[in-house]
Each structure stands twice: as C-alpha cells, then as structure tokens.
Amino acid sequence: MDEIKTLKENGAAIIFSSHNMSGVELLSDNLTMLKKGKVVLQGDIYGIRNSFGRTQVYVESELADTTLSAIAGVKTIEKQGAGRLIHITEESVGHDIFKKVSETGYVQAFVQAPPTLDEIFRKEVAEHV
C-alpha cells in the first residue's frame, strides 16, 4: 500500500480495483463503482459521500439512548468507542439531536458526517442487484 501511495504522490495515474472501500478512500481521488459491469456511481470521493447527505451523527454525552431514540428521524444507535453513532433519516435531524444533547450540559463530542464509502457501496450494490 505504501508503494501505491508513493506513486500517487508522484502524480502517477493509478487504476485500483477493490471491495475494500476504506483502502479506496485512502488511495483514490475519484471513484467508479460497478455492478455487473455497469456504472452505478461515479465521481470524486468527497462529492460522492456528500451527495448522500450528512446522515450520521457521532456523539459523546450523558444523554440516554432512550431519549436519543425518541427523537423523530433517528433510525439506529450503535455504541462506538466512548460514544454512539446515530444513523438519521435526513440531515436536519442532526440539529434536533444537537439541541437535545446540549440541554444536558457538557457535550464531549458531536460530529455530523456523510456515510462512509463502505456504507455507500453496500447500499448502491444492494439497490442494483
């Protein structure tokens, strides 16, 4: 992998084929996702991720999962490290979550981000089966 990074840094064009989306994200600027030889997604990685919306919120706070799950638009809550990863139906729900966790006082962390390339890959491939 280090050799590929060096080639990239030196301006080489690299065609990289992988199902390991975290590796693709590290090494690639642009992505073409294929399913059975047909293009299902294409573009720069930053643009692709952002086109799916910022539908994940990572939060570290004292607020109980039951309170978080009662917020309209919260789909799932997963324990992740010291906090929780919350999947939401649309970006605007992130504001509601922030408002609620802020009411409890100190918020150690709050990050709203688009889905990972791996999540996008699974979604796009599943939709085009």
PDB file of C-alpha atoms in Angstrom:
ATOM      1  CA  MET A   1       0.000   0.000   0.000  1.00  0.00           C
ATOM      2  CA  ASP A   2       2.882   2.383   0.759  1.00  0.00           C
ATOM      3  CA  GLU A   3       4.236   1.905  -2.762  1.00  0.00           C
ATOM      4  CA  ILE A   4       0.883   2.899  -4.246  1.00  0.00           C
ATOM      5  CA  LYS A   5       0.729   5.993  -2.006  1.00  0.00           C
ATOM      6  CA  THR A   6       4.217   6.997  -3.197  1.00  0.00           C
ATOM      7  CA  LEU A   7       3.207   6.591  -6.841  1.00  0.00           C
ATOM      8  CA  LYS A   8       0.115   8.712  -6.229  1.00  0.00           C
ATOM      9  CA  GLU A   9       2.141  11.434  -4.501  1.00  0.00           C
ATOM     10  CA  ASN A  10       4.451  11.485  -7.532  1.00  0.00           C
ATOM     11  CA  GLY A  11       1.499  12.145  -9.854  1.00  0.00           C
ATOM     12  CA  ALA A  12       1.059   8.677 -11.351  1.00  0.00           C
ATOM     13  CA  ALA A  13      -2.358   7.672 -12.684  1.00  0.00           C
ATOM     14  CA  ILE A  14      -3.453   4.560 -10.815  1.00  0.00           C
ATOM     15  CA  ILE A  15      -6.308   2.224 -11.643  1.00  0.00           C
ATOM     16  CA  PHE A  16      -7.229   0.481  -8.427  1.00  0.00           C
ATOM     17  CA  SER A  17      -9.825  -2.280  -8.128  1.00  0.00           C
ATOM     18  CA  SER A  18     -11.035  -3.252  -4.674  1.00  0.00           C
ATOM     19  CA  HIS A  19     -14.024  -4.062  -2.495  1.00  0.00           C
ATOM     20  CA  ASN A  20     -12.124  -2.572   0.477  1.00  0.00           C
ATOM     21  CA  MET A  21     -13.706   0.868   0.477  1.00  0.00           C
ATOM     22  CA  SER A  22     -11.551   2.220   3.318  1.00  0.00           C
ATOM     23  CA  GLY A  23      -8.481   1.487   1.168  1.00  0.00           C
ATOM     24  CA  VAL A  24     -10.149   3.060  -1.846  1.00  0.00           C
ATOM     25  CA  GLU A  25     -10.893   6.183   0.185  1.00  0.00           C
ATOM     26  CA  LEU A  26      -7.245   6.466   1.288  1.00  0.00           C
ATOM     27  CA  LEU A  27      -5.748   5.985  -2.162  1.00  0.00           C
ATOM     28  CA  SER A  28      -8.239   7.423  -4.616  1.00  0.00           C
ATOM     29  CA  ASP A  29      -9.423  10.865  -5.632  1.00  0.00           C
ATOM     30  CA  ASN A  30     -12.143   9.606  -7.980  1.00  0.00           C
ATOM     31  CA  LEU A  31     -14.314   6.528  -7.939  1.00  0.00           C
ATOM     32  CA  THR A  32     -16.290   4.485 -10.413  1.00  0.00           C
ATOM     33  CA  MET A  33     -18.495   1.870  -8.766  1.00  0.00           C
ATOM     34  CA  LEU A  34     -19.564  -1.019 -10.974  1.00  0.00           C
ATOM     35  CA  LYS A  35     -22.213  -3.681 -10.544  1.00  0.00           C
ATOM     36  CA  LYS A  36     -22.228  -6.488 -13.120  1.00  0.00           C
ATOM     37  CA  GLY A  37     -20.149  -4.316 -15.456  1.00  0.00           C
ATOM     38  CA  LYS A  38     -22.481  -1.314 -15.280  1.00  0.00           C
ATOM     39  CA  VAL A  39     -21.578   2.022 -13.692  1.00  0.00           C
ATOM     40  CA  VAL A  40     -23.806   2.682 -10.675  1.00  0.00           C
ATOM     41  CA  LEU A  41     -21.817   5.594  -9.203  1.00  0.00           C
ATOM     42  CA  GLN A  42     -19.031   7.819 -10.464  1.00  0.00           C
ATOM     43  CA  GLY A  43     -17.255  10.986  -9.328  1.00  0.00           C
ATOM     44  CA  ASP A  44     -14.830  12.423  -6.807  1.00  0.00           C
ATOM     45  CA  ILE A  45     -14.975  10.696  -3.439  1.00  0.00           C
ATOM     46  CA  TYR A  46     -15.699  13.852  -1.438  1.00  0.00           C
ATOM     47  CA  GLY A  47     -18.594  14.747  -3.747  1.00  0.00           C
ATOM     48  CA  ILE A  48     -19.997  11.222  -3.743  1.00  0.00           C
ATOM     49  CA  ARG A  49     -20.005  10.990   0.058  1.00  0.00           C
ATOM     50  CA  ASN A  50     -21.591  14.418   0.453  1.00  0.00           C
ATOM     51  CA  SER A  51     -24.259  13.673  -2.163  1.00  0.00           C
ATOM     52  CA  PHE A  52     -25.694  11.073   0.232  1.00  0.00           C
ATOM     53  CA  GLY A  53     -26.219  13.700   2.928  1.00  0.00           C
ATOM     54  CA  ARG A  54     -24.776  14.001   6.390  1.00  0.00           C
ATOM     55  CA  THR A  55     -26.880  11.209   7.825  1.00  0.00           C
ATOM     56  CA  GLN A  56     -24.619  10.015  10.624  1.00  0.00           C
ATOM     57  CA  VAL A  57     -24.015  11.689  13.952  1.00  0.00           C
ATOM     58  CA  TYR A  58     -21.296  10.666  16.388  1.00  0.00           C
ATOM     59  CA  VAL A  59     -21.991  11.967  19.881  1.00  0.00           C
ATOM     60  CA  GLU A  60     -20.408  11.655  23.295  1.00  0.00           C
ATOM     61  CA  SER A  61     -22.742  12.918  26.007  1.00  0.00           C
ATOM     62  CA  GLU A  62     -24.583  11.837  29.131  1.00  0.00           C
ATOM     63  CA  LEU A  63     -27.937  11.609  27.321  1.00  0.00           C
ATOM     64  CA  ALA A  64     -29.588   8.182  27.492  1.00  0.00           C
ATOM     65  CA  ASP A  65     -30.129   6.105  24.348  1.00  0.00           C
ATOM     66  CA  THR A  66     -33.864   6.013  25.066  1.00  0.00           C
ATOM     67  CA  THR A  67     -34.006   9.814  24.917  1.00  0.00           C
ATOM     68  CA  LEU A  68     -31.981   9.867  21.688  1.00  0.00           C
ATOM     69  CA  SER A  69     -34.078   7.157  20.034  1.00  0.00           C
ATOM     70  CA  ALA A  70     -37.259   9.129  20.830  1.00  0.00           C
ATOM     71  CA  ILE A  71     -36.107  11.981  18.562  1.00  0.00           C
ATOM     72  CA  ALA A  72     -38.051  11.897  15.275  1.00  0.00           C
ATOM     73  CA  GLY A  73     -35.797  10.787  12.422  1.00  0.00           C
ATOM     74  CA  VAL A  74     -33.384   8.655  14.471  1.00  0.00           C
ATOM     75  CA  LYS A  75     -33.092   5.267  12.750  1.00  0.00           C
ATOM     76  CA  THR A  76     -30.456   3.395  14.763  1.00  0.00           C
ATOM     77  CA  ILE A  77     -27.991   3.967  17.586  1.00  0.00           C
ATOM     78  CA  GLU A  78     -24.760   1.962  17.876  1.00  0.00           C
ATOM     79  CA  LYS A  79     -22.161   2.037  20.638  1.00  0.00           C
ATOM     80  CA  GLN A  80     -18.874   3.226  19.122  1.00  0.00           C
ATOM     81  CA  GLY A  81     -15.832   3.848  21.295  1.00  0.00           C
ATOM     82  CA  ALA A  82     -16.680   6.327  24.047  1.00  0.00           C
ATOM     83  CA  GLY A  83     -19.826   7.484  22.266  1.00  0.00           C
ATOM     84  CA  ARG A  84     -22.636   6.471  19.966  1.00  0.00           C
ATOM     85  CA  LEU A  85     -23.061   6.525  16.219  1.00  0.00           C
ATOM     86  CA  ILE A  86     -26.581   7.598  15.316  1.00  0.00           C
ATOM     87  CA  HIS A  87     -27.992   6.978  11.834  1.00  0.00           C
ATOM     88  CA  ILE A  88     -30.635   9.522  10.880  1.00  0.00           C
ATOM     89  CA  THR A  89     -33.182   9.847   8.084  1.00  0.00           C
ATOM     90  CA  GLU A  90     -32.101  13.314   6.950  1.00  0.00           C
ATOM     91  CA  GLU A  91     -29.517  15.982   7.770  1.00  0.00           C
ATOM     92  CA  SER A  92     -31.919  18.276   9.632  1.00  0.00           C
ATOM     93  CA  VAL A  93     -32.383  15.643  12.353  1.00  0.00           C
ATOM     94  CA  GLY A  94     -28.777  16.340  13.373  1.00  0.00           C
ATOM     95  CA  HIS A  95     -29.847  19.790  14.576  1.00  0.00           C
ATOM     96  CA  ASP A  96     -32.535  18.241  16.772  1.00  0.00           C
ATOM     97  CA  ILE A  97     -30.011  15.807  18.263  1.00  0.00           C
ATOM     98  CA  PHE A  98     -27.524  18.606  18.949  1.00  0.00           C
ATOM     99  CA  LYS A  99     -30.213  20.696  20.612  1.00  0.00           C
ATOM    100  CA  LYS A 100     -31.240  17.774  22.842  1.00  0.00           C
ATOM    101  CA  VAL A 101     -27.706  16.755  23.905  1.00  0.00           C
ATOM    102  CA  SER A 102     -26.801  20.412  24.556  1.00  0.00           C
ATOM    103  CA  GLU A 103     -29.608  20.634  27.112  1.00  0.00           C
ATOM    104  CA  THR A 104     -27.775  18.113  29.308  1.00  0.00           C
ATOM    105  CA  GLY A 105     -24.731  20.360  29.704  1.00  0.00           C
ATOM    106  CA  TYR A 106     -21.290  19.273  28.560  1.00  0.00           C
ATOM    107  CA  VAL A 107     -21.026  17.537  25.176  1.00  0.00           C
ATOM    108  CA  GLN A 108     -17.664  15.795  24.778  1.00  0.00           C
ATOM    109  CA  ALA A 109     -18.042  15.261  21.019  1.00  0.00           C
ATOM    110  CA  PHE A 110     -20.559  15.932  18.273  1.00  0.00           C
ATOM    111  CA  VAL A 111     -19.779  15.215  14.620  1.00  0.00           C
ATOM    112  CA  GLN A 112     -22.275  15.013  11.779  1.00  0.00           C
ATOM    113  CA  ALA A 113     -20.910  13.355   8.648  1.00  0.00           C
ATOM    114  CA  PRO A 114     -21.944  11.630   5.420  1.00  0.00           C
ATOM    115  CA  PRO A 115     -21.966   7.828   5.228  1.00  0.00           C
ATOM    116  CA  THR A 116     -18.678   6.024   4.657  1.00  0.00           C
ATOM    117  CA  LEU A 117     -17.774   4.698   1.220  1.00  0.00           C
ATOM    118  CA  ASP A 118     -18.312   1.183   2.564  1.00  0.00           C
ATOM    119  CA  GLU A 119     -21.904   2.027   3.550  1.00  0.00           C
ATOM    120  CA  ILE A 120     -22.490   3.692   0.182  1.00  0.00           C
ATOM    121  CA  PHE A 121     -21.041   0.650  -1.608  1.00  0.00           C
ATOM    122  CA  ARG A 122     -23.362  -1.734   0.248  1.00  0.00           C
ATOM    123  CA  LYS A 123     -26.379   0.481  -0.424  1.00  0.00           C
ATOM    124  CA  GLU A 124     -25.647   1.018  -4.117  1.00  0.00           C
ATOM    125  CA  VAL A 125     -24.812  -2.608  -4.847  1.00  0.00           C
ATOM    126  CA  ALA A 126     -27.937  -3.781  -2.992  1.00  0.00           C
ATOM    127  CA  GLU A 127     -30.121  -1.346  -4.988  1.00  0.00           C
ATOM    128  CA  HIS A 128     -28.755  -2.558  -8.309  1.00  0.00           C
ATOM    129  CA  VAL A 129     -28.880  -6.329  -7.741  1.00  0.00           C
TER     130      VAL A 129
END
